mmCIF file of C-alpha atoms in Angstrom:
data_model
loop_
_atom_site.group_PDB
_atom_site.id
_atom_site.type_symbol
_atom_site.label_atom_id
_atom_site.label_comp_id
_atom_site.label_asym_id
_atom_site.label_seq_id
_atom_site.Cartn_x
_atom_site.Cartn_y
_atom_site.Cartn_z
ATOM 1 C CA UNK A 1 0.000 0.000 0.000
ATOM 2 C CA UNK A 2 1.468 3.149 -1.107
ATOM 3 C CA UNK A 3 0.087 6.484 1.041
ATOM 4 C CA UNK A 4 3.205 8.493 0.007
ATOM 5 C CA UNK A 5 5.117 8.990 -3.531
ATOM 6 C CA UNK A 6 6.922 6.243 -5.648
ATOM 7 C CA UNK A 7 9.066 6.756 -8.318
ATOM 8 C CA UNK A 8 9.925 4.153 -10.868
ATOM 9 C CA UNK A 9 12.831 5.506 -12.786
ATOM 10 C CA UNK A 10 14.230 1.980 -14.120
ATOM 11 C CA UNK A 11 14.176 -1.110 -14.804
ATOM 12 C CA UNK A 12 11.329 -3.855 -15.044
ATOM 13 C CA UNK A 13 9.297 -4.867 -11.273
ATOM 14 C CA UNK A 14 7.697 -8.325 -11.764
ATOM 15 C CA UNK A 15 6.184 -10.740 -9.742
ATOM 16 C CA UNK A 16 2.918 -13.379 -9.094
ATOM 17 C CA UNK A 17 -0.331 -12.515 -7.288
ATOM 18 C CA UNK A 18 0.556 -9.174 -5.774
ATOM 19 C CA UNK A 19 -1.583 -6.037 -5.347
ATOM 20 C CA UNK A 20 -0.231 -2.670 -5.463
ATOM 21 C CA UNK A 21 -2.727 -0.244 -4.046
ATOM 22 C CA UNK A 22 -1.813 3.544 -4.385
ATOM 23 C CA UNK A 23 -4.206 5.234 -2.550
ATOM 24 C CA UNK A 24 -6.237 8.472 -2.392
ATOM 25 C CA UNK A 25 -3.285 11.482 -1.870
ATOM 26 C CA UNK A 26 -0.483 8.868 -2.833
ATOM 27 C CA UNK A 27 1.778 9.326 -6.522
ATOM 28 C CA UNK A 28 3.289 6.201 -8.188
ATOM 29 C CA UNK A 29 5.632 8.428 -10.917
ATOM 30 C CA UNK A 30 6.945 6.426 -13.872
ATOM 31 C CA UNK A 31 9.454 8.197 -15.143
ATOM 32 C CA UNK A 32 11.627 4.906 -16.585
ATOM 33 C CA UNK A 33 12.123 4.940 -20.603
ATOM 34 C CA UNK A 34 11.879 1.215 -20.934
ATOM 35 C CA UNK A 35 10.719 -1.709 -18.277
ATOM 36 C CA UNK A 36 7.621 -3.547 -17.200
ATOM 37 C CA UNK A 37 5.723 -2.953 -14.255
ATOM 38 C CA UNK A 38 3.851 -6.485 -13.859
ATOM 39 C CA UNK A 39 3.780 -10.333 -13.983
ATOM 40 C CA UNK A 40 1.109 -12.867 -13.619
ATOM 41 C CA UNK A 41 -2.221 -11.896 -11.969
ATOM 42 C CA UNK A 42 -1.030 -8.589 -10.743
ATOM 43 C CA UNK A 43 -3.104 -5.910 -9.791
ATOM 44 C CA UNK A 44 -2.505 -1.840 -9.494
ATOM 45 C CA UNK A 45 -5.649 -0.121 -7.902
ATOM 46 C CA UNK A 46 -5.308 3.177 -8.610
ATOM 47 C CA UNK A 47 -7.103 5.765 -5.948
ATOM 48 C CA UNK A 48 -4.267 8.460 -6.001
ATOM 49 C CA UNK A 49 -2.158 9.601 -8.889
ATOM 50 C CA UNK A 50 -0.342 7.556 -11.054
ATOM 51 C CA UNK A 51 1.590 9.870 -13.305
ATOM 52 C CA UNK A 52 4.303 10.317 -16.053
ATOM 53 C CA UNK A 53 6.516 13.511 -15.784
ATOM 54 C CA UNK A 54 9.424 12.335 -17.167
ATOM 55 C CA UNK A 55 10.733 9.728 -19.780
ATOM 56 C CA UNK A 56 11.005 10.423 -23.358
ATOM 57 C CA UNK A 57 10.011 6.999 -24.990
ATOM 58 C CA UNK A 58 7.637 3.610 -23.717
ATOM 59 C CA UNK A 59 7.432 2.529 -20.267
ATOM 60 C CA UNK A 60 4.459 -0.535 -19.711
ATOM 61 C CA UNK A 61 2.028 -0.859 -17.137
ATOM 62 C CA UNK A 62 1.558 -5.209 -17.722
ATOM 63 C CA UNK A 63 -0.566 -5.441 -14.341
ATOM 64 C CA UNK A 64 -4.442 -4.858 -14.626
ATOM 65 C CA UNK A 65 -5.231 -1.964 -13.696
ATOM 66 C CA UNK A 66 -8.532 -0.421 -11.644
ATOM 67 C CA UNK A 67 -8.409 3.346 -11.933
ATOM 68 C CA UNK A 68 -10.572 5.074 -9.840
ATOM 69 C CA UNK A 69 -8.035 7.798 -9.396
ATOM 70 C CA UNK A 70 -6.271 10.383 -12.140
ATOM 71 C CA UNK A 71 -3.998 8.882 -14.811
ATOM 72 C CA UNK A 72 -2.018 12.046 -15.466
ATOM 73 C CA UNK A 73 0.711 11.578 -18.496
ATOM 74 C CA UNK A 74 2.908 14.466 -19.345
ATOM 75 C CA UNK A 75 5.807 13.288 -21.156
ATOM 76 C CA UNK A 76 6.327 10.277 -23.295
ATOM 77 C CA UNK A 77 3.630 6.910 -23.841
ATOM 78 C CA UNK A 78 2.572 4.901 -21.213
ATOM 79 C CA UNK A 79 1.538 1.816 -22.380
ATOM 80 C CA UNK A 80 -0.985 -0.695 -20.680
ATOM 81 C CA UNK A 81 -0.828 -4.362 -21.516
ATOM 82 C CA UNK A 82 -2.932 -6.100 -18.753
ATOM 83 C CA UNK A 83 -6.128 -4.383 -19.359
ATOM 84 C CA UNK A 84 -7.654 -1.127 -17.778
ATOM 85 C CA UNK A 85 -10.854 -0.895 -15.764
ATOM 86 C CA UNK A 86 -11.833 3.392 -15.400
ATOM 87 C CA UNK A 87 -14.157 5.290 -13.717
ATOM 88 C CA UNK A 88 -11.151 7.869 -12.562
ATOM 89 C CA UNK A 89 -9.784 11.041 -14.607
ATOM 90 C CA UNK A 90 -7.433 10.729 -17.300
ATOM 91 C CA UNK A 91 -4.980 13.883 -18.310
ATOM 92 C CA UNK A 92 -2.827 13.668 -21.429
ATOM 93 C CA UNK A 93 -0.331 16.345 -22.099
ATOM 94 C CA UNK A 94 1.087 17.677 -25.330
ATOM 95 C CA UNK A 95 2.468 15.307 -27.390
ATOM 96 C CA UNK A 96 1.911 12.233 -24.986
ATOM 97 C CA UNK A 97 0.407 9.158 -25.278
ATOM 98 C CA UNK A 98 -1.815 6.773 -23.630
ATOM 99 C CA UNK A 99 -1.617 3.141 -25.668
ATOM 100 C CA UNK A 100 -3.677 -0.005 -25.189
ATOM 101 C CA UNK A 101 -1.774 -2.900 -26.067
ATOM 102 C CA UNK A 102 -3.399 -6.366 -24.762
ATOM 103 C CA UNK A 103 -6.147 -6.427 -22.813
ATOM 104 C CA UNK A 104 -9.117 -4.455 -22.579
ATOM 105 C CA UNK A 105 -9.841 -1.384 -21.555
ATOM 106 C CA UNK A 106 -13.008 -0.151 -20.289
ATOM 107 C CA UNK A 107 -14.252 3.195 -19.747
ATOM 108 C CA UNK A 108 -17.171 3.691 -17.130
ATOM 109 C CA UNK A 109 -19.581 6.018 -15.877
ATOM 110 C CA UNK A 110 -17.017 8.569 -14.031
ATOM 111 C CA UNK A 111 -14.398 8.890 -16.520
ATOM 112 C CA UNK A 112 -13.339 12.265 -17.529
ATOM 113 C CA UNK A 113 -10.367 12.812 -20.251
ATOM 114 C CA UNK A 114 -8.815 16.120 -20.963
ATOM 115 C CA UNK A 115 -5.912 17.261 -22.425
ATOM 116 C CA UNK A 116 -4.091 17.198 -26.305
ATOM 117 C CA UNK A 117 -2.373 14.308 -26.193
ATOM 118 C CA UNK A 118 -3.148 10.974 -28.023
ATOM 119 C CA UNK A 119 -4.885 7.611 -27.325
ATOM 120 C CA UNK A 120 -3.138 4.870 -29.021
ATOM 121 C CA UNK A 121 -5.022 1.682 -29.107
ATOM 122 C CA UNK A 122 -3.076 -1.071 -30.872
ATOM 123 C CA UNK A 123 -4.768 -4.223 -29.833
ATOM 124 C CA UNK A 124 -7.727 -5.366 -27.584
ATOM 125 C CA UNK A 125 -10.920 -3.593 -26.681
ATOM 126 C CA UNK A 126 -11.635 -0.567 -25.521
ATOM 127 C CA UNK A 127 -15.727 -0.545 -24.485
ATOM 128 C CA UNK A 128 -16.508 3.431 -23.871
ATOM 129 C CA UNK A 129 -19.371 3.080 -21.656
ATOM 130 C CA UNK A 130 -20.082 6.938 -21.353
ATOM 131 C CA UNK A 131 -19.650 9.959 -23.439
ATOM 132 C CA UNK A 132 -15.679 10.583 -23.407
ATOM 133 C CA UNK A 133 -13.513 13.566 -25.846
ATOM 134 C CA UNK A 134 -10.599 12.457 -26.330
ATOM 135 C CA UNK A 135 -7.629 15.281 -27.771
ATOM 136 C CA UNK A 136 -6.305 12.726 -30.646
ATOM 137 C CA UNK A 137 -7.350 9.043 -31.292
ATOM 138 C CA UNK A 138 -5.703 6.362 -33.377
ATOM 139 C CA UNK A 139 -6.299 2.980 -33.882
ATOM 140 C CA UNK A 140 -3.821 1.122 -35.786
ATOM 141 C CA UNK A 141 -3.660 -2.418 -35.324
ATOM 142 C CA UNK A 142 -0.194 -4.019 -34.803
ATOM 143 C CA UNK A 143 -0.774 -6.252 -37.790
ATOM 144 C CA UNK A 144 -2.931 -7.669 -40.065
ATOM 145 C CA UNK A 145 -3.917 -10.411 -37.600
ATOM 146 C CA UNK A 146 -4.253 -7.895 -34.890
ATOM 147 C CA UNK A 147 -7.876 -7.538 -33.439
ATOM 148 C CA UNK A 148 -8.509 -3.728 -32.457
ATOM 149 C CA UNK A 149 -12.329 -3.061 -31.966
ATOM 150 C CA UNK A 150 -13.673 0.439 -30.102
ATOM 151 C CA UNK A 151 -17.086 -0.300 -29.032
ATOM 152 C CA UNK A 152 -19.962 0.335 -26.637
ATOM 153 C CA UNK A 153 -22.518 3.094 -25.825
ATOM 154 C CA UNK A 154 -21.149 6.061 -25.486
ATOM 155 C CA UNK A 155 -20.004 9.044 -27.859
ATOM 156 C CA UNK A 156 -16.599 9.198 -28.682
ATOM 157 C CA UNK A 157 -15.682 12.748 -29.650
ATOM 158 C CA UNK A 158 -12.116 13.888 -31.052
ATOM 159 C CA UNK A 159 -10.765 17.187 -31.268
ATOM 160 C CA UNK A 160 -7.422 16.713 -32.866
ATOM 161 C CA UNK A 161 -6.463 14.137 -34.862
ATOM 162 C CA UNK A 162 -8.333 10.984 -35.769
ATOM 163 C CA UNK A 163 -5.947 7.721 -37.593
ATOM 164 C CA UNK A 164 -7.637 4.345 -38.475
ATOM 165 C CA UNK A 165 -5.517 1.997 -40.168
ATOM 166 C CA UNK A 166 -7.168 -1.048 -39.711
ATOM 167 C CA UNK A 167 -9.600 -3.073 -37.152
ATOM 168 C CA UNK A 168 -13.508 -2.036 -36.451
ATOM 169 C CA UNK A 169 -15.365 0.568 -35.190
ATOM 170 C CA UNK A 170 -18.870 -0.720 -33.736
ATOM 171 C CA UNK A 171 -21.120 -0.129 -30.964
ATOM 172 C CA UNK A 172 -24.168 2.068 -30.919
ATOM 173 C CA UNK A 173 -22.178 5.827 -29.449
ATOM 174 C CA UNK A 174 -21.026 7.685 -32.392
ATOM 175 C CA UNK A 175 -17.846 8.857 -33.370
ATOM 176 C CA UNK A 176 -17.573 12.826 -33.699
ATOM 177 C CA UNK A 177 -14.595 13.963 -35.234
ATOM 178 C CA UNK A 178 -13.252 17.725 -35.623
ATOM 179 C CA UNK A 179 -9.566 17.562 -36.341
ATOM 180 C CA UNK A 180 -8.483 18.929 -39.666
ATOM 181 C CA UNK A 181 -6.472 16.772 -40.302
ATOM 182 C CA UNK A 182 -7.545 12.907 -39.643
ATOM 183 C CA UNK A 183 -6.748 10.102 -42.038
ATOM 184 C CA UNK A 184 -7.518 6.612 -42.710
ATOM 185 C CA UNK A 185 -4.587 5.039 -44.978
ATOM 186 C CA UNK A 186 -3.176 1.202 -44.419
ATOM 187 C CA UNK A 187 -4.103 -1.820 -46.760
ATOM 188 C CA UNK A 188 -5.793 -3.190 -44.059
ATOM 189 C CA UNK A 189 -9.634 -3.467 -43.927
ATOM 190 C CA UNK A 190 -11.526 -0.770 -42.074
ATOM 191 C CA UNK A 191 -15.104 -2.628 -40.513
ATOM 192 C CA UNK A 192 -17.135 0.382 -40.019
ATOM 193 C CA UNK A 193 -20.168 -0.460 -37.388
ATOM 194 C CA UNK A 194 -20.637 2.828 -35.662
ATOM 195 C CA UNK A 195 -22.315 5.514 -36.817
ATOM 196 C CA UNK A 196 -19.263 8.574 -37.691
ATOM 197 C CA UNK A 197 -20.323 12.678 -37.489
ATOM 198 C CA UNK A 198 -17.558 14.577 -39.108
ATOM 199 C CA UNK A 199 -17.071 18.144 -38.919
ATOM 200 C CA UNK A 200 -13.517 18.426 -39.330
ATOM 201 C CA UNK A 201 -11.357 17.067 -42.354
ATOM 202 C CA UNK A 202 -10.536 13.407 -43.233
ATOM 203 C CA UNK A 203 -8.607 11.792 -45.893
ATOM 204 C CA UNK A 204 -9.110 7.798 -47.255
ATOM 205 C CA UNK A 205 -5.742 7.097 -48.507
ATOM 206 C CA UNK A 206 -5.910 3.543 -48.882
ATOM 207 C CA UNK A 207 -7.719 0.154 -47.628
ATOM 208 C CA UNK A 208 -10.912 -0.795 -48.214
ATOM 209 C CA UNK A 209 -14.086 0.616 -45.521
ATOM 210 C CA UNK A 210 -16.579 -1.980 -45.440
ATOM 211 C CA UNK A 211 -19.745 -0.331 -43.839
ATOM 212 C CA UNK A 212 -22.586 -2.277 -41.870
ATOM 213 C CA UNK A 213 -25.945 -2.408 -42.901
ATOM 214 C CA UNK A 214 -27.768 0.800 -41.267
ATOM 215 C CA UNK A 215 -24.435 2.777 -40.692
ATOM 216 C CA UNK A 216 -24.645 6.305 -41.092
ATOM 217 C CA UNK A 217 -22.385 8.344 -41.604
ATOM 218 C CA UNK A 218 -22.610 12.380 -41.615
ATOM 219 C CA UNK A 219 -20.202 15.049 -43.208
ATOM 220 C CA UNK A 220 -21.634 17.908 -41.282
ATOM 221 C CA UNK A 221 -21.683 21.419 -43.107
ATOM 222 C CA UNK A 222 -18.240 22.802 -43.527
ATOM 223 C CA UNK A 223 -16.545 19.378 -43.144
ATOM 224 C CA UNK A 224 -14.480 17.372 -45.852
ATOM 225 C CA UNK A 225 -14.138 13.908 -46.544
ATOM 226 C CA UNK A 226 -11.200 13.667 -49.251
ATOM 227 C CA UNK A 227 -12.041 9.898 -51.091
ATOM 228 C CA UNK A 228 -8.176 9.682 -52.567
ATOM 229 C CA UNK A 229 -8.379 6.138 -52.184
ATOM 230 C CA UNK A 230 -8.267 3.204 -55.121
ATOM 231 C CA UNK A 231 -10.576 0.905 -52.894
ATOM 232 C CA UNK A 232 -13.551 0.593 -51.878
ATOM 233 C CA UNK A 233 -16.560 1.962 -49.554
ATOM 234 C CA UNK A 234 -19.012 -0.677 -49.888
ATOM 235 C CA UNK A 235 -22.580 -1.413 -48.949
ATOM 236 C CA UNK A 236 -25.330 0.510 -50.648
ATOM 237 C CA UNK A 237 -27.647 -0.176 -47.779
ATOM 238 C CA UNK A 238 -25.074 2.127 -45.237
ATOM 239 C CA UNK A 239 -25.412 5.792 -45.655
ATOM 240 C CA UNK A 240 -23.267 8.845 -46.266
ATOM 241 C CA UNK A 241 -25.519 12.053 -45.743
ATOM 242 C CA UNK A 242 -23.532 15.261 -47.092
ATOM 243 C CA UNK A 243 -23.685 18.695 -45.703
ATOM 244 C CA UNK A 244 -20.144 19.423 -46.234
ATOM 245 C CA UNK A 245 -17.727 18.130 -49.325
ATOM 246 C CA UNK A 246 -17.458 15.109 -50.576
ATOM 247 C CA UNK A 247 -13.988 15.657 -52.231
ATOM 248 C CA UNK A 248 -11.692 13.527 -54.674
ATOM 249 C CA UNK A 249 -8.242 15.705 -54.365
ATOM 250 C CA UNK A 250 -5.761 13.069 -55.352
ATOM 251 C CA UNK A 251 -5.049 9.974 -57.051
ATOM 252 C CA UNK A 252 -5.496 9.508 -60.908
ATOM 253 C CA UNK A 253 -7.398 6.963 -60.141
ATOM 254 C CA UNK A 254 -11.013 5.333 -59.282
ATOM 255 C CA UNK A 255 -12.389 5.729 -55.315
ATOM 256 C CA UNK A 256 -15.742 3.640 -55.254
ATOM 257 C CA UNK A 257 -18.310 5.292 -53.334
ATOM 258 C CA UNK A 258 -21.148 2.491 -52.429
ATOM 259 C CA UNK A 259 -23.173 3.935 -49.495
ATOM 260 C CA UNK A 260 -26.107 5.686 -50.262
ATOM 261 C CA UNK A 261 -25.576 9.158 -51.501
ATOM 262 C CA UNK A 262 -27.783 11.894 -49.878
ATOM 263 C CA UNK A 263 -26.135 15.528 -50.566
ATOM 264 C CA UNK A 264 -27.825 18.210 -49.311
ATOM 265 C CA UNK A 265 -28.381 21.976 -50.359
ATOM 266 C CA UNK A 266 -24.974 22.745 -48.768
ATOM 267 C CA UNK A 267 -23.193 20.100 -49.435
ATOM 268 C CA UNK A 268 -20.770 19.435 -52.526
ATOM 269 C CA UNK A 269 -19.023 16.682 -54.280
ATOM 270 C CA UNK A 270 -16.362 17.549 -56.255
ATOM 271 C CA UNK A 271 -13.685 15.914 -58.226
ATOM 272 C CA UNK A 272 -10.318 17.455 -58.945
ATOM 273 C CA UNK A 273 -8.524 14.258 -60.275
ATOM 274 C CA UNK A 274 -9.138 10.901 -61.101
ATOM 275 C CA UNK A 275 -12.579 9.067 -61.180
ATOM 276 C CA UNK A 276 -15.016 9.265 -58.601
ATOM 277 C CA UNK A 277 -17.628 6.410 -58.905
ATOM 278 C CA UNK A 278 -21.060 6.472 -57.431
ATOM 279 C CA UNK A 279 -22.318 3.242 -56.840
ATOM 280 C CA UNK A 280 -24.898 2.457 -54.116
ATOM 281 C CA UNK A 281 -27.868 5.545 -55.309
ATOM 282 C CA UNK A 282 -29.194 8.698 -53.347
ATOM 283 C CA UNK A 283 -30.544 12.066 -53.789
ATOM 284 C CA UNK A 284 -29.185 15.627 -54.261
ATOM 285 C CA UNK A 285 -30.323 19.020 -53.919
ATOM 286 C CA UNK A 286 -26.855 20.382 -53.397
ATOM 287 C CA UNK A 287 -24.217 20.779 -56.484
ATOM 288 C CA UNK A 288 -21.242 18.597 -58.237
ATOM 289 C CA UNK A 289 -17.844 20.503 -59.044
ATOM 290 C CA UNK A 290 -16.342 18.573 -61.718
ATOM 291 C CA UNK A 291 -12.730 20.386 -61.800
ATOM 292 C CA UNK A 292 -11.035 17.573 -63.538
ATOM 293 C CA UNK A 293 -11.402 13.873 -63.990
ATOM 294 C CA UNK A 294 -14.942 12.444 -63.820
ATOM 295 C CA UNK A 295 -17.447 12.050 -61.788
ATOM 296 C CA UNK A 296 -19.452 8.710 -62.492
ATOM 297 C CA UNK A 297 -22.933 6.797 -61.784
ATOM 298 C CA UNK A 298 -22.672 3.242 -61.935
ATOM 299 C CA UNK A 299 -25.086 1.490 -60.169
ATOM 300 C CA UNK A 300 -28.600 2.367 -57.544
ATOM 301 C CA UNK A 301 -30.805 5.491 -58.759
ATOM 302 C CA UNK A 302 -29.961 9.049 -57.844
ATOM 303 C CA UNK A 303 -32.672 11.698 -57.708
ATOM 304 C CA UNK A 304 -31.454 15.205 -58.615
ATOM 305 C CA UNK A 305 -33.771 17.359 -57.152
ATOM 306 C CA UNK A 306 -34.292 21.416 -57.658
ATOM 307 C CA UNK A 307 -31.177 23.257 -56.710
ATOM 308 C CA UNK A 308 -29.026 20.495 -58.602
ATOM 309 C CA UNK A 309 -25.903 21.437 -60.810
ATOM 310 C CA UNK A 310 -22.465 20.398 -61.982
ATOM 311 C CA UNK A 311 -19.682 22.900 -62.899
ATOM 312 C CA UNK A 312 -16.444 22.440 -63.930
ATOM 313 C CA UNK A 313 -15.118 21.244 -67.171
ATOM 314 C CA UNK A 314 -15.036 17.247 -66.237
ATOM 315 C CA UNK A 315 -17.244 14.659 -66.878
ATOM 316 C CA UNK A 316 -20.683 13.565 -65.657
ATOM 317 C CA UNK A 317 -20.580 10.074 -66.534
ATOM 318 C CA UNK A 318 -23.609 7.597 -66.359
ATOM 319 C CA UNK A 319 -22.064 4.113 -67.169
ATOM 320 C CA UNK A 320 -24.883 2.178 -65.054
ATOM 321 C CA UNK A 321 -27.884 2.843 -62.717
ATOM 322 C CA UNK A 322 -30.278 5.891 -63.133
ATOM 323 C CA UNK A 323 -30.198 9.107 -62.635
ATOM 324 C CA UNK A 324 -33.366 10.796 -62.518
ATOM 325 C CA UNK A 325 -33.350 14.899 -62.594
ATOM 326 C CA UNK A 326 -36.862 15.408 -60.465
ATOM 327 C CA UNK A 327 -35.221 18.777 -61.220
ATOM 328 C CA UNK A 328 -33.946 21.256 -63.393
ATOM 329 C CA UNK A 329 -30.265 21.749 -63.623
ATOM 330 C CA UNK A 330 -27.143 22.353 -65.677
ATOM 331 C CA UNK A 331 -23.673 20.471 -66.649
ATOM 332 C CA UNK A 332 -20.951 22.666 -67.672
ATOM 333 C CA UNK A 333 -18.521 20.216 -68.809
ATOM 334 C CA UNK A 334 -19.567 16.810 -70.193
ATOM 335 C CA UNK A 335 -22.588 14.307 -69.880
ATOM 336 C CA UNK A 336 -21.577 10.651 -71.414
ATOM 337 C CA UNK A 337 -23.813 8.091 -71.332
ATOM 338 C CA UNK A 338 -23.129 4.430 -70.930
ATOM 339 C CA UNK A 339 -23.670 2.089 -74.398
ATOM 340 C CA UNK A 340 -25.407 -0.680 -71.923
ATOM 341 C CA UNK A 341 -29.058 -0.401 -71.096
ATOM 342 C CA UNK A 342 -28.716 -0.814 -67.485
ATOM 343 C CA UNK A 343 -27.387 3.284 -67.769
ATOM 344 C CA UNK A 344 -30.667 5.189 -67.794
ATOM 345 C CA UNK A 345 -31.138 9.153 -67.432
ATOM 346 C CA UNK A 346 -34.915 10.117 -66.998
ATOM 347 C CA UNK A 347 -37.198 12.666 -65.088
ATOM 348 C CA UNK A 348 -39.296 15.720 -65.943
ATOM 349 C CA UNK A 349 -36.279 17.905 -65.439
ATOM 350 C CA UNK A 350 -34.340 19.552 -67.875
ATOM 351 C CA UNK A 351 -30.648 18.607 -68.132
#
């Protein structure tokens, strides 16, 4: 039982069966650059303080730990490999890190989280039980064979960066990103189970996103979602409802766009290189900005309704599906349309 302050400053403390109990007023500082703090079936029970304020690289909590206390990291990553139980505070400074590595970890009704630095979460789960916001998030699986799965009920929000290269997102919370500058990139697959509001900016680079049934997904007004990708975000019964842009900025080539497409008055999808295919139907009412490359239909029916237009001197391609203008509109640049007779433009519109 600690009551006063520890400081672990090197070295690896192992060991079977023990408890370490820091209590309420005590500090357990870990300020060691490498070493493991654990063994078989040990416990930490956190009531006090256990903090980082010094160490430049990875020091590992490998004991489970209950934190009912404040997890306060101001220099370096702390990483926890024997699973995390929290219903305490959690404080990350700049340019620190929290990482999940093994285990679970579990946040519960109690937790608070504050600060800019990052939660890593490599492996595992980590269940958010209430509403957390978190300063950066990224989940990148170790591997390919690496399970990594954020779930549960509560909202996850992010105000800095958001990375996901790989593992799934499920549960029924949402989460709310803001960053401007979030990315999903890695070959791996991205399972997409959670609903996502975005009102910052996020780039597909790479790796498939394969969407759940019912998933929605919402690029709130003055958000981007950059599809630079050559893969594929499949199932045309999730949905992507635009407010924002829906932007192809890179990548001479195709990004496949299967949810269902709903873009609103304000929103925009524009293509500035490359071919962004439509695959999975929806409406608009907002406009398409067809800079460069081409913009193509190929498969599900999309309603243009009043307010519809495409500028820009690209292409509007229809190569399958049908496109039905409910409403009047114009295409500066080019309208092609498929030789097969599954490509169908109708409605009492004028094009």
């Amino acid at each position: 039982d600690n009551r006063g302050t520890a400081t672990w400053t090197a070295g690896s403390v192992g060991g079977t069966g023990g408890v370490y109990n820091n209590l309420a007023g005590a500090f357990f500082d870990v300020q060691a650059n490498i070493g493991t703090f654990g063994g078989t079936a040990i416990t930490f029970n956190n009531a006090g303080t256990l903090q980082r304020t010094a160490g430049t690289s990875t020091a590992t909590i490998g004991a489970t730990l209950d934190n009912s206390g404040l997890i306060d990291i101001q220099s370096g990553r702390l990483t926890f490999s024997g699973g995390v139980s929290n219903s305490g505070d959690v404080q990350l400074g700049v340019g620190s890190s929290l990482r999940i590595q093994g285990g679970d970890m579990v946040l519960d009704t109690g937790t608070t989280w504050s600060g800019d630095g990052t939660l890593e979460f490599v492996s595992g789960t980590l269940q958010v039980n209430t509403d957390v916001t978190l300063g950066g998030l990224s989940v990148t699986p170790l591997s390919s064979n690496t399970t990594a799965v954020l779930s549960g009920a509560g909202n996850v929000t992010v105000d800095g960066k958001f990375s996901w290269s790989g593992g799934t997102l499920e549960g029924s919370g949402k989460l709310i990103t803001r960053g401007s500058d979030s990315l999903i990139s890695g070959s791996n697959t991205k399972v997409l189970q959670r609903g996502i509001d975005n009102f910052g900016t996020i780039a597909w680079t790479d790796g498939a996103i394969q969407a759940a049934d019912g998933v929605v997904f919402s690029n709130q007004e003055g958000a981007t979602f950059d599809a630079r990708s050559s893969d594929s975000f499949t199932n045309s019964l999730a949905t992507f409802n635009n407010a924002g842009t829906l932007l192809k900025s890179a990548g001479n080539n195709v990004s496949r766009f299967s949810p269902l497409l709903n873009n609103s008055a304000t929103g925009t999808v524009q293509v500035q290189i490359g071919i962004l295919e439509l695959r999975g139907g929806g409406s608009s009412s907002g406009r398409f900005q067809i800079d460069a490359g081409t913009l193509r239909v190929n498969g599900g029916s999309y309603v243009l309704n009043d307010g519809w237009n495409a500028s820009g001197p690209g292409n509007f391609q229809i190569s399958g599906g049908t496109v039905q203008a409910a409403g009047s509109g114009s295409i500066a640049g080019g309208l092609s349309l498929g030789s097969s007779s599954a490509a169908i433009l109708s409605g009492a519109g004028d094009v």
